[in-house]
XYZ file of C-alpha atoms in Angstrom:
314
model
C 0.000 0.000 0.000
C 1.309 3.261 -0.792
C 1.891 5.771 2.049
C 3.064 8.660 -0.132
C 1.133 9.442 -3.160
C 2.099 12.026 -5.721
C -0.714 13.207 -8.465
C -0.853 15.008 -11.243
C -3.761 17.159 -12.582
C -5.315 17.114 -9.250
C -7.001 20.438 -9.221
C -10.638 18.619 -10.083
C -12.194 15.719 -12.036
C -10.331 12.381 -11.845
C -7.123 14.007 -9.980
C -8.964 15.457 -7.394
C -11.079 12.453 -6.692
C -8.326 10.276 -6.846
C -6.368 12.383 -4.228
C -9.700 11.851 -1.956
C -9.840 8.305 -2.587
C -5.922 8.028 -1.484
C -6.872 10.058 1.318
C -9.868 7.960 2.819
C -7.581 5.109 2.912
C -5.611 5.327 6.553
C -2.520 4.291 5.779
C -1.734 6.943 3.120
C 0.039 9.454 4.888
C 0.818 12.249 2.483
C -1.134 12.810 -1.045
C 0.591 15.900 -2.710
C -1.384 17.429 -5.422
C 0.539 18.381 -8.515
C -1.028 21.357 -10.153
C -0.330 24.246 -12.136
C -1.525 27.098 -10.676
C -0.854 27.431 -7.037
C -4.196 29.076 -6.326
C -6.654 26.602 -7.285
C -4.525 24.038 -5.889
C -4.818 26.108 -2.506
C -8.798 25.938 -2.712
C -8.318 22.110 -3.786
C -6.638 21.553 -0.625
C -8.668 23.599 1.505
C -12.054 21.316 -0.267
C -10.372 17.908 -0.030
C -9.078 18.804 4.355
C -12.985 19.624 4.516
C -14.479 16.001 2.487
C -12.281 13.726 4.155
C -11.383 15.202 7.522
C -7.546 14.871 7.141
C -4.877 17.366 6.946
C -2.366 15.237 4.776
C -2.535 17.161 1.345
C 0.707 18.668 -0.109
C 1.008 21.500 -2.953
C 3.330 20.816 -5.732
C 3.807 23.442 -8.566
C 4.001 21.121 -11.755
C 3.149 22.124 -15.607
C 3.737 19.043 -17.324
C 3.814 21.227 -20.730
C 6.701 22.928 -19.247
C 9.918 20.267 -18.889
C 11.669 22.623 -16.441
C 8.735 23.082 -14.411
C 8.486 19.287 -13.732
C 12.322 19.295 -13.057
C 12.202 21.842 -10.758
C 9.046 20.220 -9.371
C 11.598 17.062 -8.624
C 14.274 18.771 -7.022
C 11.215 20.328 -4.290
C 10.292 16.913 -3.230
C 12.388 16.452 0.030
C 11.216 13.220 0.716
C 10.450 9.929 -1.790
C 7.064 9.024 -3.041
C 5.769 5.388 -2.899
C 2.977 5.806 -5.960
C 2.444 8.017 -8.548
C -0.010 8.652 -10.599
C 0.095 10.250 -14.279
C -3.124 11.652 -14.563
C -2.439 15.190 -15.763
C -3.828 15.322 -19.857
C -6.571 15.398 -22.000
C -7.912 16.955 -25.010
C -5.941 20.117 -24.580
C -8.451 22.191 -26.496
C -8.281 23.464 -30.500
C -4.765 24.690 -29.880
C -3.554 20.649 -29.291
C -1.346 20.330 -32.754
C 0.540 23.092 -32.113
C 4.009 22.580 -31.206
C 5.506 23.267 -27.908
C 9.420 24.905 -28.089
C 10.267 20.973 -27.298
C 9.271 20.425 -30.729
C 6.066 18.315 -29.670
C 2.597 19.031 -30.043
C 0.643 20.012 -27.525
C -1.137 17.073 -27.230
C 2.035 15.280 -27.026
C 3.536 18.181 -24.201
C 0.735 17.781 -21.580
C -0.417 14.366 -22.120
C 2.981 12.535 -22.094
C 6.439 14.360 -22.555
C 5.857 15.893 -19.464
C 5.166 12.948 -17.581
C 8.461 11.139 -19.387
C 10.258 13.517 -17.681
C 8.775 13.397 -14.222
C 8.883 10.009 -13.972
C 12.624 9.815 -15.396
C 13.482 12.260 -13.187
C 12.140 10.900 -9.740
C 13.867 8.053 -11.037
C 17.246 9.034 -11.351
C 17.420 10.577 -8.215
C 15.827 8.018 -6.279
C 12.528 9.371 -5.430
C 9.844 6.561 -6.385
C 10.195 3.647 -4.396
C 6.560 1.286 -5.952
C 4.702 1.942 -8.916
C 4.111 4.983 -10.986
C 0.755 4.804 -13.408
C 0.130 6.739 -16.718
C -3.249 7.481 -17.193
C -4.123 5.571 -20.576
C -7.418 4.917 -22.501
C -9.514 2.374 -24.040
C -8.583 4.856 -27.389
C -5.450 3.402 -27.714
C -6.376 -0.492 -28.396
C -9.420 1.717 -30.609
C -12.579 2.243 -30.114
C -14.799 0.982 -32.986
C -17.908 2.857 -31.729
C -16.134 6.460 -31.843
C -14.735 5.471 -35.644
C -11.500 4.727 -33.944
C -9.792 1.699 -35.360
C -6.502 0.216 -33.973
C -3.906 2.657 -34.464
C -1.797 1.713 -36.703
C 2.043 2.775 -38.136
C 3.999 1.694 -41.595
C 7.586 0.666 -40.076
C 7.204 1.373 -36.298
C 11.031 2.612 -36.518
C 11.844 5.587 -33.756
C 11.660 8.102 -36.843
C 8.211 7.336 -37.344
C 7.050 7.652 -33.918
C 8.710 10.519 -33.798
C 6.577 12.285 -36.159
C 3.519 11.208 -33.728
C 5.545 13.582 -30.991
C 5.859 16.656 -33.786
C 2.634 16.074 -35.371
C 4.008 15.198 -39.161
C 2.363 11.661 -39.003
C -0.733 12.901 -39.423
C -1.803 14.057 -42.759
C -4.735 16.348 -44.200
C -6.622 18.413 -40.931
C -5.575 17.222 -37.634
C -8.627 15.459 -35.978
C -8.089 15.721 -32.034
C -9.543 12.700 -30.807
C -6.637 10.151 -33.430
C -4.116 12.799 -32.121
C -5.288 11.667 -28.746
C -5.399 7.983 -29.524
C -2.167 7.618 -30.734
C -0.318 9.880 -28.037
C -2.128 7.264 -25.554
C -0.771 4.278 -27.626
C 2.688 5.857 -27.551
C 2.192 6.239 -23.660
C 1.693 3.138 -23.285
C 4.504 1.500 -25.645
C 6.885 3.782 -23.277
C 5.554 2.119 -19.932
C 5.973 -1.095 -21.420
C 9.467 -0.471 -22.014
C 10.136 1.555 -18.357
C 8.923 -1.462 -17.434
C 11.712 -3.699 -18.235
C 14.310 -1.121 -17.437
C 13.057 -1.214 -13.855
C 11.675 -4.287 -12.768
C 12.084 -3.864 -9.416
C 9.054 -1.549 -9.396
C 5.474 -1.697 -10.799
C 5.052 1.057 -14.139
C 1.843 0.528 -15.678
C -0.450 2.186 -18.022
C -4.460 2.084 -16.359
C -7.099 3.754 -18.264
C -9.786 5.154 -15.847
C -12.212 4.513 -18.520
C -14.772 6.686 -20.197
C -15.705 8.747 -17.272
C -17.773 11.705 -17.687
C -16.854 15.328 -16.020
C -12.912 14.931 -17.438
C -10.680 16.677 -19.802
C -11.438 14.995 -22.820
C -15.295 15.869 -22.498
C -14.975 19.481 -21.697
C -12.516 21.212 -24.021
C -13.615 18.721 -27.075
C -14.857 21.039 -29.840
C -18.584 22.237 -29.331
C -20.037 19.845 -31.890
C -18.442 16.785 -30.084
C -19.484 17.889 -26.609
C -22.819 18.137 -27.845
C -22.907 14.369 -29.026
C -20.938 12.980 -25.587
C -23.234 14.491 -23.211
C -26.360 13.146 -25.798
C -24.865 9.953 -25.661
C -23.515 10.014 -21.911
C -27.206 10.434 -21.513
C -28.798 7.542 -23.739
C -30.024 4.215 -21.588
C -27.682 2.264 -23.769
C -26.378 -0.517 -21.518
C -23.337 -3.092 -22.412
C -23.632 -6.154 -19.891
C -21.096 -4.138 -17.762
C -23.011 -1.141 -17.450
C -23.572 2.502 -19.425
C -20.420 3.152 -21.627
C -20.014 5.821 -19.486
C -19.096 6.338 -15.610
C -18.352 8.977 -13.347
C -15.336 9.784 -11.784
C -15.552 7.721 -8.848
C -15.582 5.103 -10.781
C -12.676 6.247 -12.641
C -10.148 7.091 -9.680
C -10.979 3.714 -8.169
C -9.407 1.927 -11.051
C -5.881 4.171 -10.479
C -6.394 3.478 -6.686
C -6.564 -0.159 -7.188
C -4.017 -0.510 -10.022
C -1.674 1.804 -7.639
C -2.284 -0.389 -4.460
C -3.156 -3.977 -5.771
C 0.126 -5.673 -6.494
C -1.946 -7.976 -8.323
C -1.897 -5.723 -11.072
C 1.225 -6.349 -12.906
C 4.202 -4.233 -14.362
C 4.496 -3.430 -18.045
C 0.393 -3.975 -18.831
C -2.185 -1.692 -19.915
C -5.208 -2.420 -17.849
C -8.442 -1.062 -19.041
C -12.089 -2.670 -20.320
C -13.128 -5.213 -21.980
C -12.790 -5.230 -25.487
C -16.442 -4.137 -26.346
C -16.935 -1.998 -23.326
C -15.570 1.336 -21.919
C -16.289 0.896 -18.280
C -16.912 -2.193 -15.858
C -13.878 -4.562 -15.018
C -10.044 -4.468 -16.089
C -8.491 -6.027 -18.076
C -5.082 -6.711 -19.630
C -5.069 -4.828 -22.833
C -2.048 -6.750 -24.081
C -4.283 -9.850 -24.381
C -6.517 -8.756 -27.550
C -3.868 -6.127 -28.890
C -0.488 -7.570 -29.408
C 1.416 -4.784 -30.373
C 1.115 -3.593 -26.878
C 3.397 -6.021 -26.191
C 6.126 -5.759 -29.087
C 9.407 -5.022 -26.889
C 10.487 -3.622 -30.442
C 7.944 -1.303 -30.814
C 8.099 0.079 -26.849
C 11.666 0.650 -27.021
C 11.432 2.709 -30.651
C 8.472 4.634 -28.989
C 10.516 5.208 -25.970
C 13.705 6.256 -28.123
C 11.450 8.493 -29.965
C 10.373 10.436 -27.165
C 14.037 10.889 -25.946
C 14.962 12.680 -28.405
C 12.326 15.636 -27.088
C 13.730 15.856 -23.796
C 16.473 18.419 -24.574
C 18.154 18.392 -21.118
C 18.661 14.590 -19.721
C 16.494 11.744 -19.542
C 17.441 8.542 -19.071
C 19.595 6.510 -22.353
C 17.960 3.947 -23.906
């Protein structure tokens, strides 16, 4: 069980609740809340001290678009962290293929990059002593209801998925939900091959399903929001449940992945194949490129060559 939990994105939605969660549980000891801007994190503090009763809630300025922001974030931390959890992301909003002065997109920046360096860095100097999870989704395996098919690349070489971190892979008008997919997919080819680099600790990918209230719902284009919150709303039922679930649904499924040493290192855990909530399950087991330690290791080269100032060689 992990004492000390470190989150990121945990101003609201699925970062907040999952820093409650943590917190109702009585052997965490410390939850700090990575966010951007100090004063919302203050007023996140402030709410979570007040819904669970306990005054164990850290502040730690982190922009995950900004590299030195997460290494300076890093240095901060005085004492390890047992968990962490990747959670910072989303849709971005209509700027998201823009690129960052990394030379990624935006999508790319907040989503992952930023994250590759945070959990690099707490590596290197010793600071994450269990599991670390990257918040994935059921996009990534594709999702045949939302027109998503499996993503798929011509040579899987570390040149090509570099173009998925500058944006050049994609052709004609950039559609934000494949950009999405496919950063996802790249995030979890990366944990796969963290995985094997560490195996003394647990690095997993854990999609918290498609939970209403997040990112990915509110700064989607007008037009799209429109259609989630008519589906969200439809009394269309797989045997698991609604394709949709709130966000206590979602936080559980980093809470358990996080504390659960059942769940192993290297997978992707997220729903069934036909499903977007309900149980997890090992992604790895219906998608087999997940799996490809050729593939993870181009993906994680690829994303190496962003990180201008360190990292850890591949």
């Amino acid at each position: 069980m992990a004492k000390t939990v470190l989150i990121t994105g945990a101003n609201g939605g699925l970062g907040k609740e999952t820093a409650r969660q943590f917190a109702m549980i009585d052997t965490t000891k410390t939850v700090y809340l990575a966010c951007r801007n100090p004063e919302k994190a203050e007023d996140t503090k402030e709410s979570l001290k007040k819904s669970t009763g306990r005054s164990i809630f850290e502040i730690l300025v982190l922009d995950t678009s900004d590299i030195n922001s997460v290494r300076y974030a890093v240095d901060s931390l005085n004492l390890p962290v047992d968990g962490l959890v990747m959670n910072a992301g989303g849709i971005v909003g209509k700027n998201f293929a823009e690129k960052t002065a990394d030379g990624v997109t935006q999508m790319v920046a907040v989503n992952l990059l930023g994250h590759v360096v945070l959990l690099e860095e707490l590596l290197k100097s010793e600071k994450l002593t269990e599991a670390a999870i990257f918040s994935g989704s059921e996009t990534a395996r594709g999702v045949p209801r939302l027109g998503l098919k499996k993503p798929r690349l011509n040579s899987y070489s570390v040149d090509e998925f570099a173009t998925v971190c500058d944006g050049t892979f994609f052709t004609g008008k950039a559609n934000f939900m494949i950009a999405y997919q496919y950063v996802k997919f790249l995030g979890a080819l990366y944990m796969g091959a963290m995985s094997r680099r560490y195996p003394d600790l647990r690095l997993m990918t854990v999609s918290p399903g498609s939970t209403i209230g997040t990112d990915i719902y509110n700064k989607a284009p007008l037009s799209k929001r429109v259609i989630l919150k008519i589906v969200s709303a439809l009394p269309i039922k797989s045997r698991h449940g609604r394709y949709f679930h709130g966000v206590e649904a979602g936080a559980k499924r980093y809470v358990d992945a996080l504390n659960d040493n059942s769940y192993k290192t290297g997978a992707f855990y997220a729903s069934e194949k036909s499903v977007l909530t309900g149980p997890m399950v090992d992604q790895g087991a219906f998608f087999a490129d997940l799996n490809n330690e050729h593939y993870q290791d181009n993906a994680c080269e690829a994303l190496h060559r962003f990180v201008h100032q360190g990292g850890i060689p591949v």
